[in-house]
């Protein structure tokens, strides 16, 4: 069984909230719909469920067109803690006043997993849960979905949940899907600055290309700090686009900090530590390299103090290049 969404679009007045969205979900699979608040995730799920009419596109279950069928005839379960009709239909009452929001979400999820047989749509289902409850319910969700062979769409604005729960992810931006793949591949190989930013911390550095397209080690100069930085070979840029402004991206965990011997080929920059944020298992260090502000993520805070000077390395193979 396959759920196919083809060119689904929805607008309010003259604004398209979702535009020509297409994807497929098969039994036993959890597809994450990921995006920041307000990009159209909830509207997309409501349109798929039939809770809201759409303007264009089709919803297929196998080869059956469900687009004109009302919500109750589609057989999809769409639990929503803020949806009073869910509590009324399942428990024949409004949400109990003494039930905390996180507990309510957990109860709604358990009930949906129990009664679902085909398609399950989850919208920010863990947003009110504490970490322990979220981890417990995430494990339960994956276990039951595989056991019952359900097809699941899981919408969230938390990429950690995508890593934990989903088999694949589709990134939604301005109502359109802009990249689809495994959570790991999308995180490590974003196809745009937008995806690079929304999927986790990233250093986005504006720079100008200095070398010709034929170079095996393209060279850039950063606009802030005027540092010369090399990357691995990039996709060709048109001849008249040499010296154009591009965006370089490198994740904080890929930046190294050292005080002694280092590898010159790693784009070494002299920097000053200007901020240290202890995050428990990791520490986020903010650095100023002659006006170029960078963030590095380290496992242990050893010998690092605000005001210290150090060398930071930006490995060429970890730097992605995006055209403006």
XYZ file of C-alpha atoms in Angstrom:
324
model
C 0.000 0.000 0.000
C 1.294 3.431 -0.984
C -0.001 6.889 -0.149
C 0.712 9.214 -3.071
C 0.382 12.967 -2.880
C 0.515 14.654 -6.276
C 0.773 18.422 -6.832
C -1.254 19.246 -3.724
C -1.894 22.996 -3.382
C -3.851 25.147 -0.966
C -4.302 28.896 -0.741
C -6.010 31.326 1.569
C -7.237 34.314 -0.425
C -4.310 35.081 -2.767
C -1.581 33.401 -0.688
C -0.452 29.872 -1.536
C 0.187 28.051 1.753
C 1.224 24.824 0.023
C 2.114 24.724 -3.665
C 2.420 21.635 -5.899
C 3.606 19.294 -3.137
C 4.268 15.720 -4.278
C 5.650 12.680 -2.431
C 4.944 9.039 -1.582
C 4.852 7.037 1.656
C 4.766 3.243 1.769
C 3.720 0.839 4.505
C 6.226 0.513 7.337
C 7.771 3.898 6.519
C 7.833 7.139 8.509
C 8.234 10.221 6.337
C 9.107 13.388 8.206
C 7.718 16.681 6.919
C 10.190 19.191 8.330
C 10.170 22.980 8.365
C 10.117 26.024 10.593
C 6.904 27.376 12.103
C 4.474 28.733 9.523
C 5.731 27.001 6.354
C 2.521 24.994 5.811
C 3.116 21.652 7.584
C -0.218 21.593 9.434
C -2.150 22.782 6.384
C -0.545 20.014 4.326
C -1.568 17.317 6.828
C -5.097 18.684 7.150
C -5.465 18.672 3.361
C -4.215 15.072 3.143
C -6.571 13.986 5.934
C -9.519 15.723 4.296
C -10.030 18.048 7.260
C -9.473 20.944 4.895
C -10.291 21.361 1.219
C -7.407 21.869 -1.182
C -7.412 23.898 -4.377
C -5.368 21.631 -6.620
C -3.786 18.192 -6.625
C -4.674 14.623 -5.765
C -4.445 12.217 -2.811
C -4.123 8.563 -3.869
C -4.199 5.459 -1.684
C -2.677 2.890 -4.021
C -4.558 3.766 -7.222
C -7.716 5.043 -5.516
C -8.312 8.806 -5.725
C -9.416 10.032 -2.297
C -9.396 13.733 -3.140
C -13.166 14.095 -3.208
C -13.859 11.839 -0.241
C -14.683 13.435 3.115
C -12.358 12.999 6.067
C -14.367 10.209 7.712
C -14.234 8.073 4.550
C -10.471 8.278 4.007
C -9.600 6.100 7.004
C -6.638 8.250 8.070
C -5.993 8.941 11.743
C -4.927 12.478 12.554
C -4.692 12.916 16.361
C -4.212 16.505 17.462
C -4.089 17.628 21.084
C -5.570 21.007 20.173
C -8.384 19.435 18.167
C -11.407 19.063 20.451
C -13.126 16.813 17.918
C -10.421 14.170 18.448
C -11.034 14.023 22.204
C -14.798 14.089 21.632
C -14.696 11.205 19.151
C -12.238 9.020 21.064
C -13.203 9.664 24.679
C -16.690 11.132 24.218
C -15.577 14.123 26.246
C -13.416 17.192 26.031
C -9.794 16.905 27.111
C -9.706 16.338 30.899
C -8.678 19.577 32.575
C -6.297 17.789 34.942
C -4.298 16.232 32.107
C -1.000 17.980 31.295
C -0.423 18.791 27.636
C 2.466 16.324 27.328
C 0.422 13.550 28.903
C -2.449 14.437 26.591
C -0.214 14.106 23.540
C 1.070 10.750 24.794
C -2.468 9.488 25.343
C -3.583 10.720 21.917
C -0.609 8.960 20.301
C -1.250 5.672 22.126
C -4.899 5.725 21.069
C -4.067 6.552 17.458
C -1.508 3.715 17.278
C -4.083 1.308 18.702
C -6.880 2.166 16.244
C -4.804 2.891 13.103
C -4.549 0.211 10.446
C -3.278 2.044 7.361
C -2.308 5.732 7.449
C -1.292 7.795 10.458
C -0.709 11.563 10.293
C 1.138 13.177 13.205
C 1.514 16.942 13.586
C 4.136 18.119 16.122
C 3.028 15.174 18.222
C 5.842 15.493 20.779
C 6.020 19.282 21.154
C 4.657 19.341 24.726
C 6.460 16.247 26.017
C 9.543 16.361 28.217
C 12.683 14.609 26.949
C 12.172 11.348 28.852
C 8.563 10.976 27.737
C 9.485 11.957 24.168
C 12.213 9.309 23.955
C 9.919 6.650 25.392
C 7.068 7.456 23.005
C 9.393 7.764 19.999
C 10.658 4.218 20.612
C 7.076 2.983 21.046
C 6.018 4.769 17.857
C 8.726 3.170 15.719
C 8.111 -0.293 17.216
C 4.341 -0.294 16.641
C 4.570 1.234 13.177
C 6.899 -1.565 12.059
C 4.726 -4.208 13.755
C 1.471 -2.926 12.230
C 3.117 -1.924 8.954
C 1.592 1.556 8.975
C 2.408 4.381 6.599
C 3.151 7.490 8.668
C 3.636 11.186 7.942
C 5.297 12.952 10.859
C 5.393 16.777 10.741
C 7.789 18.606 13.063
C 10.000 21.692 13.374
C 12.589 19.792 15.442
C 15.280 18.091 13.345
C 16.372 15.940 16.294
C 12.956 14.272 16.075
C 13.581 13.635 12.367
C 16.850 11.870 13.247
C 15.198 9.847 16.022
C 11.952 8.834 14.354
C 11.889 9.142 10.571
C 13.155 6.949 7.735
C 13.161 9.848 5.273
C 12.629 13.592 5.470
C 11.050 16.123 3.113
C 11.959 19.746 3.848
C 9.080 22.198 3.406
C 9.819 25.891 2.777
C 7.332 28.555 1.716
C 4.800 25.830 1.030
C 7.041 23.786 -1.294
C 9.180 20.697 -0.801
C 12.762 21.733 -1.545
C 14.750 18.590 -0.619
C 13.961 14.958 0.170
C 16.222 12.170 1.396
C 17.421 10.385 4.499
C 17.837 12.566 7.580
C 21.610 12.043 7.479
C 21.991 12.877 3.794
C 19.905 16.056 3.997
C 21.850 17.188 7.083
C 25.266 16.498 5.580
C 24.444 17.492 1.995
C 21.850 20.278 2.013
C 21.031 21.539 -1.472
C 20.591 25.208 -0.510
C 21.386 27.781 2.139
C 17.805 27.489 3.380
C 18.145 23.757 4.089
C 21.633 24.258 5.548
C 20.214 26.760 8.050
C 16.979 25.100 9.120
C 18.338 21.561 9.634
C 20.751 22.563 12.411
C 23.491 24.990 13.417
C 25.595 26.177 10.507
C 28.181 28.827 9.785
C 27.099 30.669 6.645
C 30.002 32.717 5.261
C 29.702 35.139 2.351
C 32.732 34.921 0.081
C 33.953 35.775 -3.405
C 35.305 33.144 -5.800
C 38.881 33.947 -6.856
C 40.002 30.999 -8.972
C 38.960 29.696 -12.362
C 36.461 26.865 -12.733
C 39.212 24.426 -13.728
C 40.883 24.587 -10.315
C 40.887 21.396 -8.274
C 41.105 23.500 -5.121
C 38.859 26.549 -5.624
C 39.889 29.582 -3.603
C 37.572 32.140 -2.049
C 38.051 35.297 -0.018
C 35.574 35.904 2.800
C 33.831 39.279 2.825
C 34.199 39.456 6.609
C 37.813 39.205 7.702
C 39.146 38.813 4.139
C 40.409 35.287 4.771
C 41.494 33.131 1.833
C 39.720 29.793 2.045
C 40.046 26.692 -0.146
C 37.369 24.058 -0.705
C 37.191 20.778 -2.566
C 36.322 20.959 -6.265
C 32.914 22.518 -6.845
C 30.307 22.414 -9.606
C 31.350 24.655 -12.526
C 30.341 28.289 -12.339
C 29.741 30.159 -15.599
C 32.744 32.118 -16.832
C 31.019 35.457 -16.377
C 30.251 34.525 -12.768
C 33.881 34.434 -11.597
C 34.333 36.815 -8.687
C 30.672 36.422 -7.835
C 29.498 36.329 -4.219
C 28.648 32.851 -2.907
C 27.730 31.352 0.455
C 30.093 28.921 2.146
C 28.607 26.655 4.825
C 30.342 24.587 7.499
C 28.767 22.927 10.530
C 30.137 23.964 13.959
C 31.121 20.349 14.757
C 33.415 20.340 11.705
C 35.476 23.340 12.844
C 38.592 22.497 14.854
C 40.185 24.631 17.579
C 43.878 24.328 18.446
C 46.618 26.176 20.279
C 49.635 24.337 18.862
C 50.582 22.409 15.751
C 47.841 22.099 13.142
C 47.383 21.237 9.487
C 47.826 24.296 7.238
C 45.666 22.742 4.527
C 42.684 23.004 6.869
C 42.231 26.747 6.186
C 43.772 27.889 9.461
C 42.481 31.215 10.771
C 43.653 33.103 13.830
C 40.715 33.842 16.132
C 39.747 35.036 19.588
C 37.252 33.192 21.798
C 34.448 35.661 22.551
C 31.731 33.424 24.019
C 31.429 29.964 25.583
C 28.077 28.203 25.980
C 28.117 24.964 27.980
C 25.465 22.583 26.577
C 26.098 19.506 28.727
C 27.626 16.856 26.505
C 29.012 19.529 24.170
C 30.158 23.141 24.343
C 29.423 25.816 21.731
C 32.325 28.232 21.289
C 31.896 31.561 19.503
C 35.000 32.983 17.810
C 36.004 36.219 16.131
C 38.476 35.805 13.265
C 39.228 39.423 12.313
C 35.531 40.225 12.001
C 34.427 36.821 10.704
C 32.233 35.333 13.445
C 32.269 31.533 13.661
C 30.751 28.957 15.985
C 32.496 25.680 16.804
C 31.055 22.719 18.698
C 33.483 20.783 20.912
C 32.989 17.695 23.065
C 34.998 18.838 26.061
C 35.858 22.273 27.361
C 39.582 21.925 28.033
C 41.798 24.988 28.333
C 39.323 27.312 26.620
C 38.606 30.726 28.090
C 36.994 33.891 26.808
C 39.667 36.191 25.452
C 42.074 33.391 24.496
C 43.607 33.437 21.036
C 43.637 30.200 19.081
C 43.741 28.744 15.602
C 40.567 27.460 13.960
C 40.577 25.002 11.073
C 37.944 24.798 8.345
C 38.602 21.495 6.520
C 38.052 21.989 2.758
C 36.073 18.760 2.430
C 33.593 20.001 5.047
C 32.815 23.308 3.352
C 29.783 23.451 1.054
C 29.398 26.126 -1.603
C 26.022 27.634 -2.543
C 25.408 30.157 -5.277
C 23.266 33.135 -4.327
